[in-house]
PDB file of C-alpha atoms in Angstrom:
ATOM      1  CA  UNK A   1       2.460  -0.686 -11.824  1.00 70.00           C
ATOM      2  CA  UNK A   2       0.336  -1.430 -15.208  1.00 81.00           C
ATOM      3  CA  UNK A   3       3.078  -3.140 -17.509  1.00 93.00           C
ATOM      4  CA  UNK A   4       0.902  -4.045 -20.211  1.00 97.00           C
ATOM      5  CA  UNK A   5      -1.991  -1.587 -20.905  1.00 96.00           C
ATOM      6  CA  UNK A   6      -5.237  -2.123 -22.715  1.00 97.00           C
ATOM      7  CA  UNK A   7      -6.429   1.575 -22.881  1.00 92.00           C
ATOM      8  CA  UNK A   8      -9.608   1.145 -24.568  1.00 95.00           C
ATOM      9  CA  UNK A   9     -11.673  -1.152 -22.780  1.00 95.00           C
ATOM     10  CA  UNK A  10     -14.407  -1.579 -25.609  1.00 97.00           C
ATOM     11  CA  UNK A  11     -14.765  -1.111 -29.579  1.00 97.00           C
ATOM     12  CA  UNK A  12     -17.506  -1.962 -31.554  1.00 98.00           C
ATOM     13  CA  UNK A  13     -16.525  -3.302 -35.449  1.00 98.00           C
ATOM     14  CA  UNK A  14     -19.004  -3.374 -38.238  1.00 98.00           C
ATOM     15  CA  UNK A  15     -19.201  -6.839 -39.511  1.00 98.00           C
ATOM     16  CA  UNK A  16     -16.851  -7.071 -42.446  1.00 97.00           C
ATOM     17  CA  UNK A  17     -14.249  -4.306 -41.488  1.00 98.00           C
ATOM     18  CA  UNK A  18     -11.270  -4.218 -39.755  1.00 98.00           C
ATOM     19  CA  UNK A  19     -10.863  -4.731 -36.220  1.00 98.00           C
ATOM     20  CA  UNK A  20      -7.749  -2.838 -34.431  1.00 98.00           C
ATOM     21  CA  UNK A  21      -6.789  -3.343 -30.794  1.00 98.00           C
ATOM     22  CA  UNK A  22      -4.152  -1.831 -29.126  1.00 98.00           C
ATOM     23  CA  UNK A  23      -1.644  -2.482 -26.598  1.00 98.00           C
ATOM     24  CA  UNK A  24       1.279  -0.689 -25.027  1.00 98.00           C
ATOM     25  CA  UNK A  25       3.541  -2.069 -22.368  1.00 97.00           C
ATOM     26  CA  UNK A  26       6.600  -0.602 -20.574  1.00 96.00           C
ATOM     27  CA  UNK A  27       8.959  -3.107 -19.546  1.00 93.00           C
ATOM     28  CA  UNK A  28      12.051  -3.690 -22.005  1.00 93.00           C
ATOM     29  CA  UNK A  29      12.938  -6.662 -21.278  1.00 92.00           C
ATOM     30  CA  UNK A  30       9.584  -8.135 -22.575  1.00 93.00           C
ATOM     31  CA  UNK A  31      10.619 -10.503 -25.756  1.00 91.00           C
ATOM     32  CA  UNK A  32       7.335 -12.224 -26.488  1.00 93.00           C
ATOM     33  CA  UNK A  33       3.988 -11.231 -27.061  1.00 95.00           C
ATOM     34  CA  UNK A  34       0.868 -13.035 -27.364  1.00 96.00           C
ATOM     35  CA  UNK A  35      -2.630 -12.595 -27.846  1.00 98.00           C
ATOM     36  CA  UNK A  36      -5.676 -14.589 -26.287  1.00 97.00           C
ATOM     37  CA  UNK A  37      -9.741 -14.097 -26.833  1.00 97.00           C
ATOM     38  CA  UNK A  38     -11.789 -14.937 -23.946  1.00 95.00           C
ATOM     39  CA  UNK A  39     -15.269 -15.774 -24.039  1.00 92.00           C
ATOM     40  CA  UNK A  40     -17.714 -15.518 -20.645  1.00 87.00           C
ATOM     41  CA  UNK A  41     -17.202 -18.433 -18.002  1.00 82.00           C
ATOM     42  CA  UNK A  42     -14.505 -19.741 -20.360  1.00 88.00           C
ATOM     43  CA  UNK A  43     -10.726 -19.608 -19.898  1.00 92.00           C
ATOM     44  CA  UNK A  44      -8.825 -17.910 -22.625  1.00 95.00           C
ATOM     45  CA  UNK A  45      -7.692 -19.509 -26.229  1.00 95.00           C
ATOM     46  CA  UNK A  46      -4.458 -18.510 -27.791  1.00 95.00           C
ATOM     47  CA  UNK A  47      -5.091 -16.866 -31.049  1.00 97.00           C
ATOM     48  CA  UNK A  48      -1.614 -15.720 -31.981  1.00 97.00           C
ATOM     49  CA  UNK A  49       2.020 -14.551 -30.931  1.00 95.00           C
ATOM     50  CA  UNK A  50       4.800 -12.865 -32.283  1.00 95.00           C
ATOM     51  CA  UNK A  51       8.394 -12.763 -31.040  1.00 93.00           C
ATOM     52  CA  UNK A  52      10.505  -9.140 -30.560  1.00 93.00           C
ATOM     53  CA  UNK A  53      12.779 -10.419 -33.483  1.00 93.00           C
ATOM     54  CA  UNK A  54      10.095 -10.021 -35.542  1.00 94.00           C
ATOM     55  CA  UNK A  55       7.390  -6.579 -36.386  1.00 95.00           C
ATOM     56  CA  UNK A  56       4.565  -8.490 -38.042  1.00 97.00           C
ATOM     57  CA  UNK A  57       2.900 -12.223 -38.056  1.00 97.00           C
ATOM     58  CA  UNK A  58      -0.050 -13.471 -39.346  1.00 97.00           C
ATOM     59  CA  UNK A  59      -2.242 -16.260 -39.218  1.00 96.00           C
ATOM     60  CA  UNK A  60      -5.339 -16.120 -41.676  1.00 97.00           C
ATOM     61  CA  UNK A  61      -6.960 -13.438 -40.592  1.00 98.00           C
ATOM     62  CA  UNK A  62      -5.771 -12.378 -37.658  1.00 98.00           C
ATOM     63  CA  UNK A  63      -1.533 -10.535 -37.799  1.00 98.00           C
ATOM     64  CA  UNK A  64      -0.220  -9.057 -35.070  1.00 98.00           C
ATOM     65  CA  UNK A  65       2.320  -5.787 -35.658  1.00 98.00           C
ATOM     66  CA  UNK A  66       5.122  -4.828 -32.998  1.00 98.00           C
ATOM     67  CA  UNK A  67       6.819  -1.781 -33.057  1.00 97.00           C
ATOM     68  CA  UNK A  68       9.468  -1.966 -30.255  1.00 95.00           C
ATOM     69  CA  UNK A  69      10.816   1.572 -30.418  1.00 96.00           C
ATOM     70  CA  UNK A  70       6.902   2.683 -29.411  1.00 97.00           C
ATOM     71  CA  UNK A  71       6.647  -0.409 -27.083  1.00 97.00           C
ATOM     72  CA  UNK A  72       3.414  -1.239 -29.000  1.00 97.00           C
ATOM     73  CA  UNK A  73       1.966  -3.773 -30.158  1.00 97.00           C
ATOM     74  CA  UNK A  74      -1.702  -4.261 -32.077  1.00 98.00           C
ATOM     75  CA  UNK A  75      -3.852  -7.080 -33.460  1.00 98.00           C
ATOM     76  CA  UNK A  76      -6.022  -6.801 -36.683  1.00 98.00           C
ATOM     77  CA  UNK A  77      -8.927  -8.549 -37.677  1.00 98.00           C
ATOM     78  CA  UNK A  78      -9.933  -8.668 -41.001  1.00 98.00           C
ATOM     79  CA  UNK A  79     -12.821  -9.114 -41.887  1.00 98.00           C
ATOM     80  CA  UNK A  80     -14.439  -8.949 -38.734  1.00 98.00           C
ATOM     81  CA  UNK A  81     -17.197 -11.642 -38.326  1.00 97.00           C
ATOM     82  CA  UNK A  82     -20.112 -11.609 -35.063  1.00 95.00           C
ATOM     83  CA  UNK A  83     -17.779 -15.010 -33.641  1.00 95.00           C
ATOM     84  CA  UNK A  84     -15.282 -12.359 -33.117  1.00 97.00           C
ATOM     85  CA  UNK A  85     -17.228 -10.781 -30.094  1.00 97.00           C
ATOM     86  CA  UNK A  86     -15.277 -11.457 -27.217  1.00 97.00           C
ATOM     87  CA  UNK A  87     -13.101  -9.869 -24.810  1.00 97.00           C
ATOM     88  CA  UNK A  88      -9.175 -10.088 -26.145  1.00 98.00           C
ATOM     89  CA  UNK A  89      -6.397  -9.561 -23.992  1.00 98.00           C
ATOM     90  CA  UNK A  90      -2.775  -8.873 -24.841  1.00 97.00           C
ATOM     91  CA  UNK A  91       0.291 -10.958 -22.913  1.00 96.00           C
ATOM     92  CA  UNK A  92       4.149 -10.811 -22.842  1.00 95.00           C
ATOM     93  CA  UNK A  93       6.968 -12.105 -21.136  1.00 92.00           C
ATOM     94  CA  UNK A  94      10.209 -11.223 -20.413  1.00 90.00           C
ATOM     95  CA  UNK A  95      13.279 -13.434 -21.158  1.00 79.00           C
ATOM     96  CA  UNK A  96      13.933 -15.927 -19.092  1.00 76.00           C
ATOM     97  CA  UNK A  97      10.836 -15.691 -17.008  1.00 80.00           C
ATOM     98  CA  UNK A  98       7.551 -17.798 -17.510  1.00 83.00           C
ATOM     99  CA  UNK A  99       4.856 -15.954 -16.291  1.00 90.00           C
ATOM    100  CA  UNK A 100       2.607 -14.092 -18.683  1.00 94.00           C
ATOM    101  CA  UNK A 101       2.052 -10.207 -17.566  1.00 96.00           C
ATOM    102  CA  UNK A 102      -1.813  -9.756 -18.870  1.00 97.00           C
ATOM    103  CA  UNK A 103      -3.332  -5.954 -20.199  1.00 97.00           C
ATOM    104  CA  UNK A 104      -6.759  -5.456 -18.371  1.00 96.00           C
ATOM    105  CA  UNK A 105      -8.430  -6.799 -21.903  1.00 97.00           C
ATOM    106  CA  UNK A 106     -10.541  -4.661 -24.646  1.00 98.00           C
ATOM    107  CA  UNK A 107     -14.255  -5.808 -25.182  1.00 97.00           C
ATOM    108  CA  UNK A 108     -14.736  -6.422 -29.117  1.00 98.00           C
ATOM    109  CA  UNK A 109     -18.220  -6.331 -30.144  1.00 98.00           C
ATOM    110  CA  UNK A 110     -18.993  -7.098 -34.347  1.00 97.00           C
ATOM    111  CA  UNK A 111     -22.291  -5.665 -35.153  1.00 95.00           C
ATOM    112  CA  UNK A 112     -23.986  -6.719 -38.343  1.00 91.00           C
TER     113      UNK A 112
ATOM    114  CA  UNK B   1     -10.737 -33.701 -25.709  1.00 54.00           C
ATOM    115  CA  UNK B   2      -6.449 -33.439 -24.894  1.00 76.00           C
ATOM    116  CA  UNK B   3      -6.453 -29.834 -24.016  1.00 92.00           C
ATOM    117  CA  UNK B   4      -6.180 -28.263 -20.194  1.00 96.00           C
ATOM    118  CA  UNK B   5      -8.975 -29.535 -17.782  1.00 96.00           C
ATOM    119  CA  UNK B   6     -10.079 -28.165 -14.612  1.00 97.00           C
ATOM    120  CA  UNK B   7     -12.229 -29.202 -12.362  1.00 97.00           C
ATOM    121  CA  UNK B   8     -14.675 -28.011 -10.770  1.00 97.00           C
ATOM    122  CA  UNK B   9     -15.818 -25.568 -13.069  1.00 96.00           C
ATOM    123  CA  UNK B  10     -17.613 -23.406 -10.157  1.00 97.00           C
ATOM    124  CA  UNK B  11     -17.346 -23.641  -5.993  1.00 98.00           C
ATOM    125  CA  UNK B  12     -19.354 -22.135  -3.856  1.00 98.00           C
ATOM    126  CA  UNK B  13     -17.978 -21.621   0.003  1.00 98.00           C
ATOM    127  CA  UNK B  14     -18.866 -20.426   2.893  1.00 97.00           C
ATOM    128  CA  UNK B  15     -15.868 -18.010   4.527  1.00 97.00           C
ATOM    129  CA  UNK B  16     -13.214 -20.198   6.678  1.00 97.00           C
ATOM    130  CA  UNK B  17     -13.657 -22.714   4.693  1.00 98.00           C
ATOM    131  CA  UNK B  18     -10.872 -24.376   2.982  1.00 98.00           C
ATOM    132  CA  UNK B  19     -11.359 -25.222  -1.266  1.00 98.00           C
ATOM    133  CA  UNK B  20      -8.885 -26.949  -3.214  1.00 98.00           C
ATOM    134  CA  UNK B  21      -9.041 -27.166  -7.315  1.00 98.00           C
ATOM    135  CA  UNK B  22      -7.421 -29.738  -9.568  1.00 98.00           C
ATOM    136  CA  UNK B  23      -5.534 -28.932 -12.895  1.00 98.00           C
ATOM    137  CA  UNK B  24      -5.140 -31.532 -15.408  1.00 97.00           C
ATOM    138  CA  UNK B  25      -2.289 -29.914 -18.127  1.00 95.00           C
ATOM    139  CA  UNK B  26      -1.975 -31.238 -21.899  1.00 93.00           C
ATOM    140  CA  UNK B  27       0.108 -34.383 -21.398  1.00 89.00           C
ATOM    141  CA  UNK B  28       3.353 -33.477 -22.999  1.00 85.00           C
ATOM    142  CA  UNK B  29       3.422 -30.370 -21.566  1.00 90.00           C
ATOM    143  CA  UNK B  30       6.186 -30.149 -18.617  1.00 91.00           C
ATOM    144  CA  UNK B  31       5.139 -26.724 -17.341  1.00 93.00           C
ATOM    145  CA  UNK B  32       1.796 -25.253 -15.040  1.00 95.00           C
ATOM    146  CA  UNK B  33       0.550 -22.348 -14.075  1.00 96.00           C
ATOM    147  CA  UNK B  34      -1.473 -20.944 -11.922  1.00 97.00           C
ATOM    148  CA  UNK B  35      -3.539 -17.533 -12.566  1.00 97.00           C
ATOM    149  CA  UNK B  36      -6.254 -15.523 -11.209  1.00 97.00           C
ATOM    150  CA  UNK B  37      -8.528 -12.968 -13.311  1.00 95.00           C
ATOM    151  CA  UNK B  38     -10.935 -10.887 -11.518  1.00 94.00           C
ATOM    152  CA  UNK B  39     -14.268  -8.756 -13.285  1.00 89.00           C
ATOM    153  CA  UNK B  40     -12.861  -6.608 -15.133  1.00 89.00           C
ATOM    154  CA  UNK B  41      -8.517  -7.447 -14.841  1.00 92.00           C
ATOM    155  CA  UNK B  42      -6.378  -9.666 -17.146  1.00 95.00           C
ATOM    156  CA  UNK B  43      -5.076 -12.560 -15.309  1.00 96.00           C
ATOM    157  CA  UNK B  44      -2.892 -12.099 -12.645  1.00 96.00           C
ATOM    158  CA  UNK B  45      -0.033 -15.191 -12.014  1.00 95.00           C
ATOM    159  CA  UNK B  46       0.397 -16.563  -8.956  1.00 96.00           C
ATOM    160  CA  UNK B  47       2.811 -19.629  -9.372  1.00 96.00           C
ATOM    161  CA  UNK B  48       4.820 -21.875 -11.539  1.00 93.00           C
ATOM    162  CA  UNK B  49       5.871 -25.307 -11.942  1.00 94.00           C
ATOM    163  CA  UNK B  50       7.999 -27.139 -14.362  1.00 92.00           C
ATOM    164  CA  UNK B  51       7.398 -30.743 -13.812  1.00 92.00           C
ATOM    165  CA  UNK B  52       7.224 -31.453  -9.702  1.00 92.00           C
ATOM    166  CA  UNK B  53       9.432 -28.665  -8.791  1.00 92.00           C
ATOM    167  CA  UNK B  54       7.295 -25.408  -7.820  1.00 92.00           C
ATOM    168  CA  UNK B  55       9.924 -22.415  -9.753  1.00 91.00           C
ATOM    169  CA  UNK B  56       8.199 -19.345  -8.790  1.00 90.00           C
ATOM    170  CA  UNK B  57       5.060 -17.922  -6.644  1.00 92.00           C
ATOM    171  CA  UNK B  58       3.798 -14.114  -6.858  1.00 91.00           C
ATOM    172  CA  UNK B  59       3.601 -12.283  -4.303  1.00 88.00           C
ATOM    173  CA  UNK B  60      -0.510 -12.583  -4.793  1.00 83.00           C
ATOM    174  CA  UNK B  61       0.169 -16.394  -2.989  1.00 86.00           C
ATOM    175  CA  UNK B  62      -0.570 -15.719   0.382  1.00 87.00           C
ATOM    176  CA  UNK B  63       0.720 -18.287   3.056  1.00 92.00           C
ATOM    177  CA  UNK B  64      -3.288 -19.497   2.993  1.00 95.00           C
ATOM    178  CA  UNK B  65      -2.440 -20.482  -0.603  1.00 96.00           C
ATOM    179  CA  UNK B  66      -0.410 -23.746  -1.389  1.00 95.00           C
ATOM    180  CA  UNK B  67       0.158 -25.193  -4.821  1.00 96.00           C
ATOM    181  CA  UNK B  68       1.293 -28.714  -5.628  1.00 96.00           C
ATOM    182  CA  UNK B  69       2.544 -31.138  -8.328  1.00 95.00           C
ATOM    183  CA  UNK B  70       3.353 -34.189  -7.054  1.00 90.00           C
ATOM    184  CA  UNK B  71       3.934 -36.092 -10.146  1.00 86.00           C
ATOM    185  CA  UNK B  72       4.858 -33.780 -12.577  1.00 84.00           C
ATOM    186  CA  UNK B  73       1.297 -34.376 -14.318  1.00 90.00           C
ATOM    187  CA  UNK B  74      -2.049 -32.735 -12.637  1.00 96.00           C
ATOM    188  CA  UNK B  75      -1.823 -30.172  -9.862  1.00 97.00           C
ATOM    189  CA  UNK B  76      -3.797 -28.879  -6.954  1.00 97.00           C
ATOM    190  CA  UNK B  77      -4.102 -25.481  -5.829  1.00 97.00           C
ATOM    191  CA  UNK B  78      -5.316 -25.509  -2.085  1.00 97.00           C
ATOM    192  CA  UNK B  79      -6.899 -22.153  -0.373  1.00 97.00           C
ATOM    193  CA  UNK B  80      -7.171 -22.435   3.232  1.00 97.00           C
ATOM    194  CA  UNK B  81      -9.153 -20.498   5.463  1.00 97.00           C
ATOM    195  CA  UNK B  82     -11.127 -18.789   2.299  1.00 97.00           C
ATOM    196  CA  UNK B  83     -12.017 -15.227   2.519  1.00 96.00           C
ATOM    197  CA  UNK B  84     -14.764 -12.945  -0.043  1.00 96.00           C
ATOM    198  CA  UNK B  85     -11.614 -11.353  -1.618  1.00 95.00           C
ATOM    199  CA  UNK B  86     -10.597 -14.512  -2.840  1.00 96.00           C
ATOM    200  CA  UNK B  87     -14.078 -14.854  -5.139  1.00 97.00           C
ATOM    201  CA  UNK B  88     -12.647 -14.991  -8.680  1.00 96.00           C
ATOM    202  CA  UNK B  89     -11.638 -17.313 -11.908  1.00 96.00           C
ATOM    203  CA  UNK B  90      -9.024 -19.319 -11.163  1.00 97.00           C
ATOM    204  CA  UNK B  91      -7.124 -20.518 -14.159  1.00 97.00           C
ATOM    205  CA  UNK B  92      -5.079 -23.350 -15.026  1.00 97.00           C
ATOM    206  CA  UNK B  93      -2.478 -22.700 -18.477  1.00 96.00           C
ATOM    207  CA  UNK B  94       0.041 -25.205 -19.340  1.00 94.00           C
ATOM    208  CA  UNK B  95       3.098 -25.007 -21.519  1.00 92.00           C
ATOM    209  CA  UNK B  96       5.970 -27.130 -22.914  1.00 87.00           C
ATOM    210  CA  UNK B  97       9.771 -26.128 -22.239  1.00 76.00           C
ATOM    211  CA  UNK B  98      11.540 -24.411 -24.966  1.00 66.00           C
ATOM    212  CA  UNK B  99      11.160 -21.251 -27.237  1.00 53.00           C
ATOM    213  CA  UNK B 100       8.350 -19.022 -27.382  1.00 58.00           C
ATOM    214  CA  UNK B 101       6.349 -19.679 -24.054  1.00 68.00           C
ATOM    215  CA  UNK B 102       2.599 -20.480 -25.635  1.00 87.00           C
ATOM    216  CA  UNK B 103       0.813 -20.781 -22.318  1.00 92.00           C
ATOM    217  CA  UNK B 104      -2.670 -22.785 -23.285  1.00 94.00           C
ATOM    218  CA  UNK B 105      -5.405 -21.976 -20.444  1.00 96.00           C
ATOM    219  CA  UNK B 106      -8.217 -24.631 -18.872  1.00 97.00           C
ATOM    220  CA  UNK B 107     -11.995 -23.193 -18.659  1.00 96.00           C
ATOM    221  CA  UNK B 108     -11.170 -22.200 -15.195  1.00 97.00           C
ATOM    222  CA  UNK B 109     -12.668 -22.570 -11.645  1.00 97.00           C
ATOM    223  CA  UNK B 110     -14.821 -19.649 -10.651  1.00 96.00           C
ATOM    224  CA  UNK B 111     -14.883 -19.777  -7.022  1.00 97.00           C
ATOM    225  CA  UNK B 112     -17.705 -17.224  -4.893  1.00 97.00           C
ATOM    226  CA  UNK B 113     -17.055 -17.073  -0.928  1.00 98.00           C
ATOM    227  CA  UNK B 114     -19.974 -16.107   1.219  1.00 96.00           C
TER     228      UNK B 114
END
């Protein structure tokens, strides 16, 4: 069982716009949610996070919405730039548990 | 460089073989982790420890799998008897105790079983 889902496994960004990725999950006890961009042969880097007490965060350009009700969360980019090629993945964790429950990841690519 | 190290980066085997991998964490963190990604999958988890004591192991941790701490700083993760469905990234994340559980992740081990 899938609890965190990536459904679109690729998007490709114009260099400049905005950059949208999606994730839905289905557990209700999940109360954090995080982020992470992953580059080939390298272990993923923490971009940003966002609490379920919260619906939006932000951290230059990068924010993060949640909308609990939809059990969705999404990450926007703006403005995209080529670094931002990679392959993101969403995370969250339930209260009281450590481990991280990973969505399969979305390939961004930023074309110029 | 203080963030998570891992080491090797890559480990070649031959099947039967046994392979063990060493995580160094950031130094003030108290917790460790354990994950492994496959082509194409997020990272799956396969065990936790918060300093020596090992808290939780997946189901994924077979009995050929042992994890260990022993001082509450680096840990080893120990595959025994290796097998071609174990080829994958093996990652190393570490974490301090408290709110929000920020897990930061090593480059990995990429391990390929013949």
């Amino acid at each position: 069982d899938q609890q965190v889902k990536q459904n679109s496994p690729s998007l490709s960004v114009q260099e400049g716009r905005i950059s949208i990725l999606n994730c839905d999950y289905t557990n209700s006890m999940f109360d954090y949610f995080l982020w992470y961009k992953k580059y080939p042969a390298e272990g993923p880097t923490f971009l940003i996070s966002i609490s379920s007490i919260k619906d939006k965060n932000e951290d230059g350009r990068f924010t993060v919405f949640l909308n609990k009700s939809a059990k969705h969360l999404s990450l926007h980019i703006v403005p995209s730039q080529p670094g931002d090629s990679a392959v993101y993945f969403c995370a969250a964790s339930a209260w009281g548990a450590q481990k991280l429950v990973f969505g399969q990841g979305t390939r961004l690519t930023i074309n110029p | 460089d203080t963030g998570v190290s891992q080491n090797p980066r890559h480990k070649i085997t031959k099947r039967g073989q046994n392979v063990t991998f060493r995580c160094d964490p950031i130094s003030e963190h108290n917790r460790l982790y354990w994950y492994r990604q496959t082509l194409g999958q997020g990272p799956e988890f396969l065990t936790y420890f918060q300093n020596e004591a090992q808290l939780e192991k997946s189901r994924l941790l077979s009995d050929r799998f042992s994890a260990e701490r022993p001082k509450g700083s680096f840990s080893t993760l120990e595959i025994q008897r290796t097998e071609q469905g174990d080829s994958a990234m093996y990652l190393c994340a570490s974490s301090a105790s408290g709110g929000g559980e920020t897990q930061y992740f090593g480059p990995g081990t990429r391990l390929l079983v013949l």
